Coordinates of C-alpha atoms in Angstrom, one line a residue:
M1 CA 103.5 108.8 87.5
G2 CA 106.1 106.7 85.5
G3 CA 106.4 105.7 82.0
G4 CA 105.3 102.4 82.6
S5 CA 102.1 100.6 83.5
I6 CA 99.0 102.8 83.8
G7 CA 101.4 106.1 83.9
Y8 CA 101.6 105.7 80.4
A9 CA 98.2 105.9 80.0
Y10 CA 97.7 109.3 82.2
H11 CA 100.1 110.8 80.4
K12 CA 98.4 110.5 77.1
A13 CA 95.1 111.5 78.6
L14 CA 96.7 114.8 80.0
E15 CA 98.1 115.3 76.6
E16 CA 94.7 115.1 74.9
S17 CA 92.5 116.8 77.9
N18 CA 94.8 119.6 79.0
C19 CA 93.3 119.2 82.3
K20 CA 94.5 120.5 85.6
I21 CA 96.3 118.3 88.1
I22 CA 96.0 119.0 91.8
H23 CA 98.4 117.0 94.0
I24 CA 97.9 116.8 97.7
D25 CA 100.6 115.4 99.4
P26 CA 102.9 115.8 102.8
R27 CA 106.0 115.8 100.3
Y28 CA 106.6 117.5 97.1
N29 CA 107.6 114.2 95.3
D30 CA 108.6 113.1 91.8
S31 CA 104.9 112.9 90.9
C32 CA 104.6 116.7 91.2
I33 CA 107.9 117.6 89.2
G34 CA 106.4 118.4 85.7
H35 CA 103.2 116.9 86.1
C36 CA 101.1 118.8 88.3
D37 CA 99.6 122.5 88.2
E38 CA 99.2 122.6 92.2
W39 CA 100.7 121.3 94.8
I40 CA 99.0 121.4 98.4
P41 CA 100.8 120.0 101.0
I42 CA 99.0 118.0 103.9
A43 CA 100.0 117.0 107.4
P44 CA 100.4 113.2 107.3
R45 CA 97.2 111.3 108.2
T46 CA 94.8 114.1 107.9
D47 CA 93.2 113.3 104.7
A48 CA 90.2 112.2 106.4
A49 CA 89.7 115.7 108.0
L50 CA 90.3 117.5 104.8
I51 CA 87.8 115.5 103.0
A52 CA 85.2 116.2 105.9
A53 CA 85.7 120.1 105.6
L54 CA 85.1 119.5 101.9
A55 CA 81.9 117.8 102.6
Y56 CA 80.8 120.6 104.8
V57 CA 81.5 123.1 102.4
M58 CA 79.4 121.2 99.8
I59 CA 76.6 120.6 102.1
K60 CA 76.1 124.1 103.1
E61 CA 76.5 125.4 99.6
N62 CA 74.0 122.7 98.3
L63 CA 76.8 121.3 95.9
L64 CA 76.2 117.8 96.9
D65 CA 75.3 115.0 93.9
R66 CA 72.3 114.3 96.0
K67 CA 70.7 111.9 93.7
F68 CA 73.8 109.8 93.0
L69 CA 74.1 109.8 96.8
D70 CA 70.4 109.1 97.9
T71 CA 70.4 106.2 94.9
Y72 CA 73.8 104.5 95.2
T73 CA 75.1 104.7 98.6
I74 CA 73.8 104.0 102.2
G75 CA 74.7 106.0 105.4
F76 CA 75.5 109.2 103.9
S77 CA 72.7 111.1 105.3
E78 CA 70.2 110.1 107.6
S79 CA 67.6 109.2 104.9
T80 CA 69.6 106.3 103.9
L81 CA 70.8 104.6 107.0
P82 CA 69.8 101.1 107.7
S83 CA 66.7 100.6 109.8
D84 CA 68.5 99.5 112.7
A85 CA 71.5 102.2 112.4
P86 CA 71.6 104.6 115.6
K87 CA 70.1 108.0 115.2
N88 CA 72.5 110.9 113.7
S89 CA 75.2 108.1 113.0
S90 CA 75.2 109.1 108.9
Y91 CA 78.5 110.8 107.8
E92 CA 76.2 114.1 106.9
S93 CA 75.7 114.1 110.7
Y94 CA 79.2 113.7 111.6
V95 CA 80.2 116.5 109.1
L96 CA 77.7 118.9 110.4
G97 CA 78.8 117.9 114.1
V98 CA 75.0 116.5 115.0
C99 CA 76.8 113.5 116.7
D100 CA 79.4 115.1 118.7
G101 CA 78.9 118.7 118.7
I102 CA 81.9 119.7 116.3
E103 CA 81.0 121.1 112.9
K104 CA 84.0 120.1 110.7
T105 CA 84.6 123.3 109.4
P106 CA 87.4 124.3 106.9
E107 CA 88.6 126.4 109.8
W108 CA 88.4 123.0 111.9
A109 CA 90.3 121.3 109.5
S110 CA 92.9 123.9 108.7
K111 CA 94.2 123.6 112.2
I112 CA 94.8 119.7 111.6
T113 CA 95.6 119.3 107.9
K114 CA 97.7 122.9 107.9
I115 CA 95.8 123.8 104.8
P116 CA 94.8 127.1 105.1
S117 CA 90.8 127.4 105.5
R118 CA 90.2 129.7 102.1
R119 CA 92.3 126.9 100.2
I120 CA 89.8 124.2 101.3
I121 CA 86.8 126.2 100.5
Q122 CA 88.0 126.8 97.0
L123 CA 88.7 123.4 96.7
A124 CA 85.4 122.0 97.6
R125 CA 83.7 124.4 95.0
E126 CA 86.3 123.4 92.4
I127 CA 86.2 119.9 93.1
A128 CA 82.1 120.0 92.9
L129 CA 82.0 122.0 89.6
T130 CA 84.4 120.6 87.7
K131 CA 82.6 118.1 85.4
P132 CA 84.0 115.5 85.2
C133 CA 86.4 115.3 88.2
F134 CA 89.2 112.5 88.4
I135 CA 89.8 111.7 92.3
E136 CA 92.5 108.8 92.9
Q137 CA 94.2 108.2 95.8
G138 CA 98.0 107.3 96.2
W139 CA 99.2 103.8 98.0
G140 CA 100.6 105.9 101.0
V141 CA 97.3 107.3 101.9
Q142 CA 96.1 104.4 104.1
R143 CA 99.7 103.1 105.6
H144 CA 99.1 104.8 108.6
S145 CA 97.2 103.8 111.9
N146 CA 93.7 104.3 111.4
G147 CA 94.7 104.7 107.7
E148 CA 91.6 103.2 106.3
Q149 CA 89.4 106.2 107.2
N150 CA 91.4 108.2 105.0
A151 CA 91.2 105.7 102.4
R152 CA 87.7 105.7 102.7
A153 CA 87.3 109.6 103.1
I154 CA 88.8 109.8 99.7
A155 CA 86.1 107.6 98.1
T156 CA 83.4 109.0 99.6
L157 CA 84.3 112.2 98.2
A158 CA 84.0 110.7 94.8
C159 CA 80.2 109.6 95.5
M160 CA 79.6 113.2 97.1
I161 CA 79.9 114.8 93.5
G162 CA 78.7 111.7 91.5
S163 CA 82.1 111.1 89.6
I164 CA 81.7 107.4 89.4
D165 CA 80.9 105.3 86.4
I166 CA 81.1 108.3 84.1
E167 CA 83.5 109.1 81.2
G168 CA 86.8 110.9 83.0
G169 CA 85.5 110.2 86.4
N170 CA 86.8 107.7 88.7
T171 CA 86.1 105.8 92.2
G172 CA 88.3 107.6 94.4
C173 CA 90.5 104.6 95.0
R174 CA 94.0 103.3 94.2
T175 CA 95.7 103.1 91.1
G176 CA 94.7 99.5 89.6
S177 CA 92.2 99.1 92.4
S178 CA 89.5 97.8 89.7
K179 CA 91.6 95.4 88.0
T180 CA 92.4 91.8 88.6
Y181 CA 95.9 90.0 88.2
D182 CA 96.0 86.4 87.6
I183 CA 99.4 85.4 89.2
M184 CA 100.9 82.1 88.9
R185 CA 101.0 80.2 92.1
M186 CA 103.2 77.5 93.6
P187 CA 102.0 74.5 91.6
Y188 CA 101.3 72.3 94.7
K189 CA 98.6 72.8 97.7
N190 CA 99.8 74.0 100.7
P191 CA 99.1 71.0 103.5
I192 CA 99.6 73.6 106.4
K193 CA 96.4 75.5 106.9
D194 CA 97.4 78.0 109.6
S195 CA 97.8 81.3 108.9
I196 CA 98.6 85.0 110.4
P197 CA 97.7 88.3 109.3
C198 CA 100.8 89.4 107.2
F199 CA 101.2 92.5 109.5
L200 CA 102.1 89.8 112.5
Y201 CA 104.6 87.7 110.6
T202 CA 107.6 89.5 112.6
D203 CA 105.9 88.7 115.6
A204 CA 105.5 85.1 114.9
I205 CA 109.3 84.9 114.3
Y206 CA 109.8 85.3 118.2
R207 CA 106.5 84.4 119.7
G208 CA 104.6 82.5 117.2
K209 CA 103.9 79.6 119.9
E210 CA 102.0 82.4 121.8
M211 CA 99.7 83.7 119.3
T212 CA 96.4 82.4 119.2
D213 CA 93.2 82.7 117.3
L214 CA 91.6 85.8 119.9
S215 CA 94.5 87.5 120.7
D216 CA 96.3 87.5 117.2
G217 CA 94.0 86.9 114.4
V218 CA 95.2 83.0 113.9
R219 CA 93.2 80.7 111.3
G220 CA 92.9 77.4 110.8
T221 CA 94.1 76.8 114.4
K222 CA 93.5 77.8 117.9
Q223 CA 97.2 78.7 118.4
L224 CA 100.4 78.3 116.4
K225 CA 102.6 75.5 117.0
Q226 CA 105.9 76.7 116.2
N227 CA 107.6 80.3 115.7
I228 CA 108.4 81.0 112.3
K229 CA 112.0 79.8 111.0
F230 CA 111.9 79.8 107.2
I231 CA 110.2 82.4 105.1
F232 CA 109.4 81.7 101.5
N233 CA 108.0 85.0 99.7
T234 CA 107.1 84.7 95.9
V235 CA 105.1 87.4 94.0
G236 CA 104.4 89.4 97.5
N237 CA 105.3 92.7 99.0
C238 CA 104.7 91.5 102.5
L239 CA 108.0 91.4 103.7
T240 CA 108.6 95.0 104.4
N241 CA 106.1 97.8 103.1
Q242 CA 102.7 96.1 105.1
H243 CA 104.5 97.2 108.2
S244 CA 104.3 100.4 110.2
T245 CA 107.6 100.1 111.5
I246 CA 110.1 99.1 108.7
K247 CA 113.0 100.2 110.1
E248 CA 112.1 97.2 112.8
V249 CA 111.5 94.7 110.0
D250 CA 114.9 95.4 108.6
R251 CA 116.2 95.1 111.8
I252 CA 114.9 91.6 112.1
L253 CA 115.8 90.6 108.8
V254 CA 119.4 92.0 108.7
M255 CA 119.7 90.2 112.0
K256 CA 118.5 87.0 110.8
V257 CA 121.1 87.1 107.7
C258 CA 123.5 88.3 110.0
V259 CA 123.1 84.9 112.0
N260 CA 122.6 82.8 109.3
A261 CA 125.9 84.3 107.5
L262 CA 127.6 83.6 111.1
L263 CA 126.3 80.2 111.2
I264 CA 127.8 79.3 107.7
L265 CA 131.1 80.8 108.6
M266 CA 131.3 78.8 111.6
L267 CA 130.2 75.5 109.8
Q268 CA 133.1 76.6 107.2
E269 CA 135.4 76.9 109.9
L270 CA 134.3 73.6 111.9
H271 CA 134.9 71.9 108.4
R272 CA 138.3 73.0 107.7
I273 CA 139.4 71.9 111.3
I274 CA 138.1 68.7 111.0
M275 CA 139.8 68.0 107.9
L276 CA 142.8 69.2 109.1
I277 CA 142.4 66.7 111.9
I278 CA 141.7 64.1 109.5
F279 CA 144.8 65.2 107.2
Y280 CA 147.4 64.7 110.8
L281 CA 145.8 61.5 111.3
M282 CA 146.1 60.0 107.8
R283 CA 150.0 61.4 108.5
L284 CA 150.4 59.3 111.6
C285 CA 148.9 56.1 109.9

Protein backbone atom coordinates (compact mmCIF):
# COMPACT_ATOMS: atom_id res chain seq x y z
CA MET A 1 0.00 0.00 0.00
CA GLY A 2 2.93 2.32 -0.63
CA GLY A 3 2.83 5.30 -2.96
CA GLY A 4 4.57 3.55 -5.83
CA SER A 5 3.43 1.02 -8.38
CA ILE A 6 -0.17 -0.19 -8.10
CA GLY A 7 -0.44 1.22 -4.56
CA TYR A 8 -1.08 4.70 -5.96
CA ALA A 9 -3.97 3.42 -8.08
CA TYR A 10 -5.46 1.75 -4.99
CA HIS A 11 -5.27 5.01 -3.05
CA LYS A 12 -7.03 6.93 -5.83
CA ALA A 13 -9.73 4.26 -6.13
CA LEU A 14 -10.28 4.40 -2.37
CA GLU A 15 -10.64 8.18 -2.43
CA GLU A 16 -13.22 8.02 -5.21
CA SER A 17 -15.24 5.06 -3.93
CA ASN A 18 -14.97 5.45 -0.15
CA CYS A 19 -15.26 1.66 0.05
CA LYS A 20 -14.72 -0.41 3.17
CA ILE A 21 -11.45 -2.30 3.48
CA ILE A 22 -11.17 -5.47 5.58
CA HIS A 23 -7.62 -6.69 6.14
CA ILE A 24 -7.16 -10.34 7.15
CA ASP A 25 -3.61 -10.92 8.34
CA PRO A 26 -1.77 -12.49 11.29
CA ARG A 27 0.00 -9.16 11.82
CA TYR A 28 -1.22 -5.61 12.17
CA ASN A 29 1.19 -4.42 9.51
CA ASP A 30 1.84 -1.18 7.64
CA SER A 31 -0.98 -1.87 5.18
CA CYS A 32 -3.47 -1.75 8.04
CA ILE A 33 -2.32 1.58 9.48
CA GLY A 34 -4.50 4.32 8.08
CA HIS A 35 -5.79 2.21 5.19
CA CYS A 36 -8.23 -0.40 6.48
CA ASP A 37 -11.54 -0.11 8.31
CA GLU A 38 -11.20 -3.46 10.05
CA TRP A 39 -8.37 -5.84 10.86
CA ILE A 40 -9.25 -9.50 11.34
CA PRO A 41 -6.28 -11.39 12.84
CA ILE A 42 -5.93 -14.97 11.64
CA ALA A 43 -3.65 -17.80 12.67
CA PRO A 44 -0.84 -18.20 10.10
CA ARG A 45 -1.38 -20.77 7.31
CA THR A 46 -5.13 -21.19 8.01
CA ASP A 47 -6.61 -19.14 5.15
CA ALA A 48 -7.99 -22.21 3.38
CA ALA A 49 -9.92 -23.20 6.51
CA LEU A 50 -11.45 -19.72 6.69
CA ILE A 51 -12.50 -19.85 3.03
CA ALA A 52 -14.07 -23.29 3.53
CA ALA A 53 -16.18 -21.93 6.40
CA LEU A 54 -17.19 -18.89 4.33
CA ALA A 55 -18.24 -21.29 1.58
CA TYR A 56 -20.23 -23.32 4.10
CA VAL A 57 -22.27 -20.27 5.11
CA MET A 58 -22.81 -19.20 1.50
CA ILE A 59 -23.96 -22.69 0.52
CA LYS A 60 -26.35 -23.04 3.45
CA GLU A 61 -27.80 -19.54 3.01
CA ASN A 62 -27.94 -19.73 -0.80
CA LEU A 63 -25.54 -16.81 -1.25
CA LEU A 64 -23.41 -18.33 -4.01
CA ASP A 65 -23.38 -17.08 -7.57
CA ARG A 66 -24.47 -20.44 -8.94
CA LYS A 67 -24.77 -19.18 -12.49
CA PHE A 68 -21.13 -18.10 -12.56
CA LEU A 69 -19.93 -21.32 -10.91
CA ASP A 70 -21.90 -23.57 -13.25
CA THR A 71 -20.84 -21.62 -16.34
CA TYR A 72 -17.17 -20.90 -15.73
CA THR A 73 -15.81 -23.37 -13.19
CA ILE A 74 -15.14 -27.08 -13.05
CA GLY A 75 -15.38 -29.09 -9.85
CA PHE A 76 -17.01 -26.69 -7.43
CA SER A 77 -20.18 -28.77 -7.42
CA GLU A 78 -20.81 -32.39 -8.26
CA SER A 79 -22.65 -31.38 -11.42
CA THR A 80 -19.52 -29.68 -12.85
CA LEU A 81 -17.05 -32.44 -12.07
CA PRO A 82 -15.26 -34.10 -15.02
CA SER A 83 -16.82 -37.39 -16.00
CA ASP A 84 -13.83 -39.39 -14.76
CA ALA A 85 -13.61 -37.63 -11.38
CA PRO A 86 -14.40 -39.67 -8.24
CA LYS A 87 -17.84 -39.23 -6.75
CA ASN A 88 -18.11 -36.64 -3.94
CA SER A 89 -14.76 -35.08 -4.87
CA SER A 90 -16.11 -31.59 -5.56
CA TYR A 91 -15.17 -28.62 -3.39
CA GLU A 92 -18.78 -28.29 -2.28
CA SER A 93 -18.83 -31.91 -1.11
CA TYR A 94 -15.61 -31.26 0.83
CA VAL A 95 -17.10 -28.19 2.51
CA LEU A 96 -20.29 -30.02 3.45
CA GLY A 97 -18.34 -32.99 4.80
CA VAL A 98 -19.74 -35.47 2.30
CA CYS A 99 -16.32 -36.90 1.48
CA ASP A 100 -14.73 -36.96 4.94
CA GLY A 101 -17.63 -36.63 7.38
CA ILE A 102 -16.42 -33.24 8.68
CA GLU A 103 -18.60 -30.24 7.95
CA LYS A 104 -16.47 -27.10 7.50
CA THR A 105 -18.68 -24.97 9.74
CA PRO A 106 -17.70 -21.58 11.15
CA GLU A 107 -17.29 -23.31 14.52
CA TRP A 108 -14.90 -25.82 12.96
CA ALA A 109 -12.89 -23.06 11.30
CA SER A 110 -12.86 -20.90 14.43
CA LYS A 111 -10.80 -23.48 16.30
CA ILE A 112 -8.25 -23.47 13.47
CA THR A 113 -8.13 -19.80 12.45
CA LYS A 114 -8.80 -18.29 15.91
CA ILE A 115 -11.43 -16.04 14.32
CA PRO A 116 -14.75 -16.03 16.25
CA SER A 117 -17.39 -18.08 14.47
CA ARG A 118 -19.90 -15.23 14.58
CA ARG A 119 -17.44 -12.99 12.70
CA ILE A 120 -16.93 -15.70 10.08
CA ILE A 121 -20.69 -15.86 9.52
CA GLN A 122 -20.93 -12.06 9.27
CA LEU A 123 -17.95 -11.93 6.92
CA ALA A 124 -19.47 -14.54 4.60
CA ARG A 125 -22.70 -12.54 4.32
CA GLU A 126 -20.83 -9.27 3.87
CA ILE A 127 -18.63 -10.63 1.08
CA ALA A 128 -21.50 -12.35 -0.73
CA LEU A 129 -23.91 -9.41 -0.55
CA THR A 130 -21.46 -6.60 -1.38
CA LYS A 131 -21.55 -5.85 -5.10
CA PRO A 132 -18.89 -5.52 -6.30
CA CYS A 133 -16.47 -7.08 -3.81
CA PHE A 134 -12.77 -6.77 -4.56
CA ILE A 135 -10.82 -9.77 -3.20
CA GLU A 136 -7.05 -9.83 -3.30
CA GLN A 137 -4.44 -11.91 -1.53
CA GLY A 138 -1.02 -10.82 -0.38
CA TRP A 139 2.27 -12.41 -1.37
CA GLY A 140 2.79 -14.13 1.96
CA VAL A 141 -0.31 -16.34 1.84
CA GLN A 142 1.28 -19.07 -0.27
CA ARG A 143 4.75 -18.93 1.25
CA HIS A 144 4.17 -21.73 3.71
CA SER A 145 4.00 -25.49 3.53
CA ASN A 146 0.84 -26.31 1.53
CA GLY A 147 0.53 -22.56 0.87
CA GLU A 148 -0.75 -23.22 -2.63
CA GLN A 149 -4.00 -24.46 -1.08
CA ASN A 150 -4.47 -21.10 0.66
CA ALA A 151 -3.89 -19.27 -2.62
CA ARG A 152 -6.31 -21.52 -4.51
CA ALA A 153 -8.96 -21.12 -1.82
CA ILE A 154 -8.89 -17.32 -2.00
CA ALA A 155 -9.20 -17.45 -5.79
CA THR A 156 -12.12 -19.84 -5.32
CA LEU A 157 -13.81 -17.29 -3.04
CA ALA A 158 -13.82 -14.78 -5.89
CA CYS A 159 -15.50 -17.41 -8.07
CA MET A 160 -18.12 -18.19 -5.42
CA ILE A 161 -19.42 -14.61 -5.50
CA GLY A 162 -18.90 -14.09 -9.24
CA SER A 163 -16.63 -11.08 -8.82
CA ILE A 164 -14.43 -11.93 -11.81
CA ASP A 165 -14.57 -9.78 -14.95
CA ILE A 166 -16.87 -7.16 -13.48
CA GLU A 167 -16.09 -3.52 -12.72
CA GLY A 168 -14.73 -3.26 -9.18
CA GLY A 169 -14.20 -7.01 -8.88
CA ASN A 170 -11.08 -9.13 -9.01
CA THR A 171 -9.86 -12.70 -9.48
CA GLY A 172 -8.74 -13.11 -5.86
CA CYS A 173 -5.15 -13.51 -7.01
CA ARG A 174 -2.08 -11.54 -6.01
CA THR A 175 -1.28 -7.94 -6.91
CA GLY A 176 0.00 -7.76 -10.46
CA SER A 177 -0.65 -11.44 -11.16
CA SER A 178 -2.64 -10.54 -14.28
CA LYS A 179 0.23 -8.46 -15.71
CA THR A 180 3.31 -9.47 -17.66
CA TYR A 181 6.66 -7.70 -17.55
CA ASP A 182 9.12 -7.65 -20.44
CA ILE A 183 12.42 -8.00 -18.57
CA MET A 184 15.67 -7.73 -20.49
CA ARG A 185 17.66 -10.96 -20.22
CA MET A 186 21.36 -11.62 -20.63
CA PRO A 187 22.33 -11.07 -24.32
CA TYR A 188 23.43 -14.61 -25.01
CA LYS A 189 22.08 -18.15 -24.99
CA ASN A 190 22.98 -20.27 -22.01
CA PRO A 191 24.73 -23.41 -23.31
CA ILE A 192 23.89 -25.28 -20.08
CA LYS A 193 20.49 -26.93 -20.30
CA ASP A 194 20.54 -28.49 -16.83
CA SER A 195 18.16 -26.81 -14.39
CA ILE A 196 16.83 -27.29 -10.86
CA PRO A 197 13.92 -25.87 -8.85
CA CYS A 198 15.00 -22.50 -7.41
CA PHE A 199 13.87 -23.76 -4.00
CA LEU A 200 16.63 -26.37 -4.08
CA TYR A 201 19.60 -24.25 -5.09
CA THR A 202 20.84 -24.34 -1.49
CA ASP A 203 20.86 -28.14 -1.64
CA ALA A 204 22.81 -28.01 -4.88
CA ILE A 205 25.60 -26.09 -3.15
CA TYR A 206 26.31 -29.10 -0.92
CA ARG A 207 24.95 -32.15 -2.73
CA GLY A 208 24.53 -31.09 -6.34
CA LYS A 209 26.20 -34.21 -7.70
CA GLU A 210 23.68 -36.34 -5.79
CA MET A 211 20.61 -34.59 -7.23
CA THR A 212 18.67 -36.43 -9.93
CA ASP A 213 15.59 -35.94 -12.07
CA LEU A 214 13.58 -38.41 -10.01
CA SER A 215 14.65 -37.36 -6.52
CA ASP A 216 14.91 -33.60 -6.93
CA GLY A 217 13.15 -32.57 -10.13
CA VAL A 218 16.33 -31.92 -12.10
CA ARG A 219 15.61 -31.09 -15.74
CA GLY A 220 17.74 -31.36 -18.84
CA THR A 221 19.80 -34.23 -17.45
CA LYS A 222 19.44 -37.35 -15.36
CA GLN A 223 21.86 -36.13 -12.67
CA LEU A 224 23.79 -32.96 -11.98
CA LYS A 225 27.49 -33.23 -12.76
CA GLN A 226 28.73 -30.72 -10.17
CA ASN A 227 27.82 -28.82 -7.02
CA ILE A 228 26.97 -25.15 -7.46
CA LYS A 229 30.13 -23.09 -7.09
CA PHE A 230 29.05 -19.74 -8.49
CA ILE A 231 25.70 -17.92 -8.69
CA PHE A 232 24.97 -15.00 -11.00
CA ASN A 233 21.51 -13.67 -10.10
CA THR A 234 20.01 -10.89 -12.20
CA VAL A 235 16.45 -9.51 -12.09
CA GLY A 236 15.40 -12.29 -9.73
CA ASN A 237 14.47 -12.87 -6.11
CA CYS A 238 15.21 -16.57 -5.71
CA LEU A 239 18.25 -16.18 -3.46
CA THR A 240 16.24 -15.50 -0.30
CA ASN A 241 12.47 -15.16 -0.37
CA GLN A 242 11.74 -18.31 -2.36
CA HIS A 243 12.66 -20.48 0.60
CA SER A 244 10.86 -21.58 3.76
CA THR A 245 14.12 -21.42 5.74
CA ILE A 246 15.44 -17.94 5.05
CA LYS A 247 17.68 -18.09 8.12
CA GLU A 248 19.39 -21.15 6.67
CA VAL A 249 19.81 -19.38 3.33
CA ASP A 250 21.31 -16.40 5.15
CA ARG A 251 23.69 -18.68 7.02
CA ILE A 252 24.83 -20.35 3.81
CA LEU A 253 25.37 -17.09 1.96
CA VAL A 254 27.15 -15.45 4.90
CA MET A 255 29.34 -18.53 5.34
CA LYS A 256 30.25 -18.54 1.65
CA VAL A 257 31.03 -14.82 1.75
CA CYS A 258 33.15 -15.31 4.89
CA VAL A 259 35.04 -18.22 3.30
CA ASN A 260 35.68 -16.19 0.17
CA ALA A 261 36.80 -13.20 2.25
CA LEU A 262 39.13 -15.49 4.23
CA LEU A 263 40.61 -16.87 1.01
CA ILE A 264 41.19 -13.34 -0.26
CA LEU A 265 42.97 -12.41 2.97
CA MET A 266 45.09 -15.55 2.77
CA LEU A 267 46.03 -14.80 -0.83
CA GLN A 268 46.86 -11.22 0.08
CA GLU A 269 49.07 -12.42 2.94
CA LEU A 270 50.71 -14.99 0.68
CA HIS A 271 51.36 -12.29 -1.89
CA ARG A 272 52.96 -10.09 0.78
CA ILE A 273 55.22 -12.92 1.93
CA ILE A 274 56.28 -13.72 -1.63
CA MET A 275 57.08 -10.07 -2.26
CA LEU A 276 59.19 -9.92 0.91
CA ILE A 277 61.09 -13.04 -0.13
CA ILE A 278 61.76 -11.55 -3.56
CA PHE A 279 62.89 -8.31 -1.93
CA TYR A 280 65.39 -10.10 0.35
CA LEU A 281 66.66 -12.25 -2.51
CA MET A 282 67.27 -9.13 -4.54
CA ARG A 283 69.18 -7.61 -1.61
CA LEU A 284 71.37 -10.71 -1.38
CA CYS A 285 72.16 -10.55 -5.04
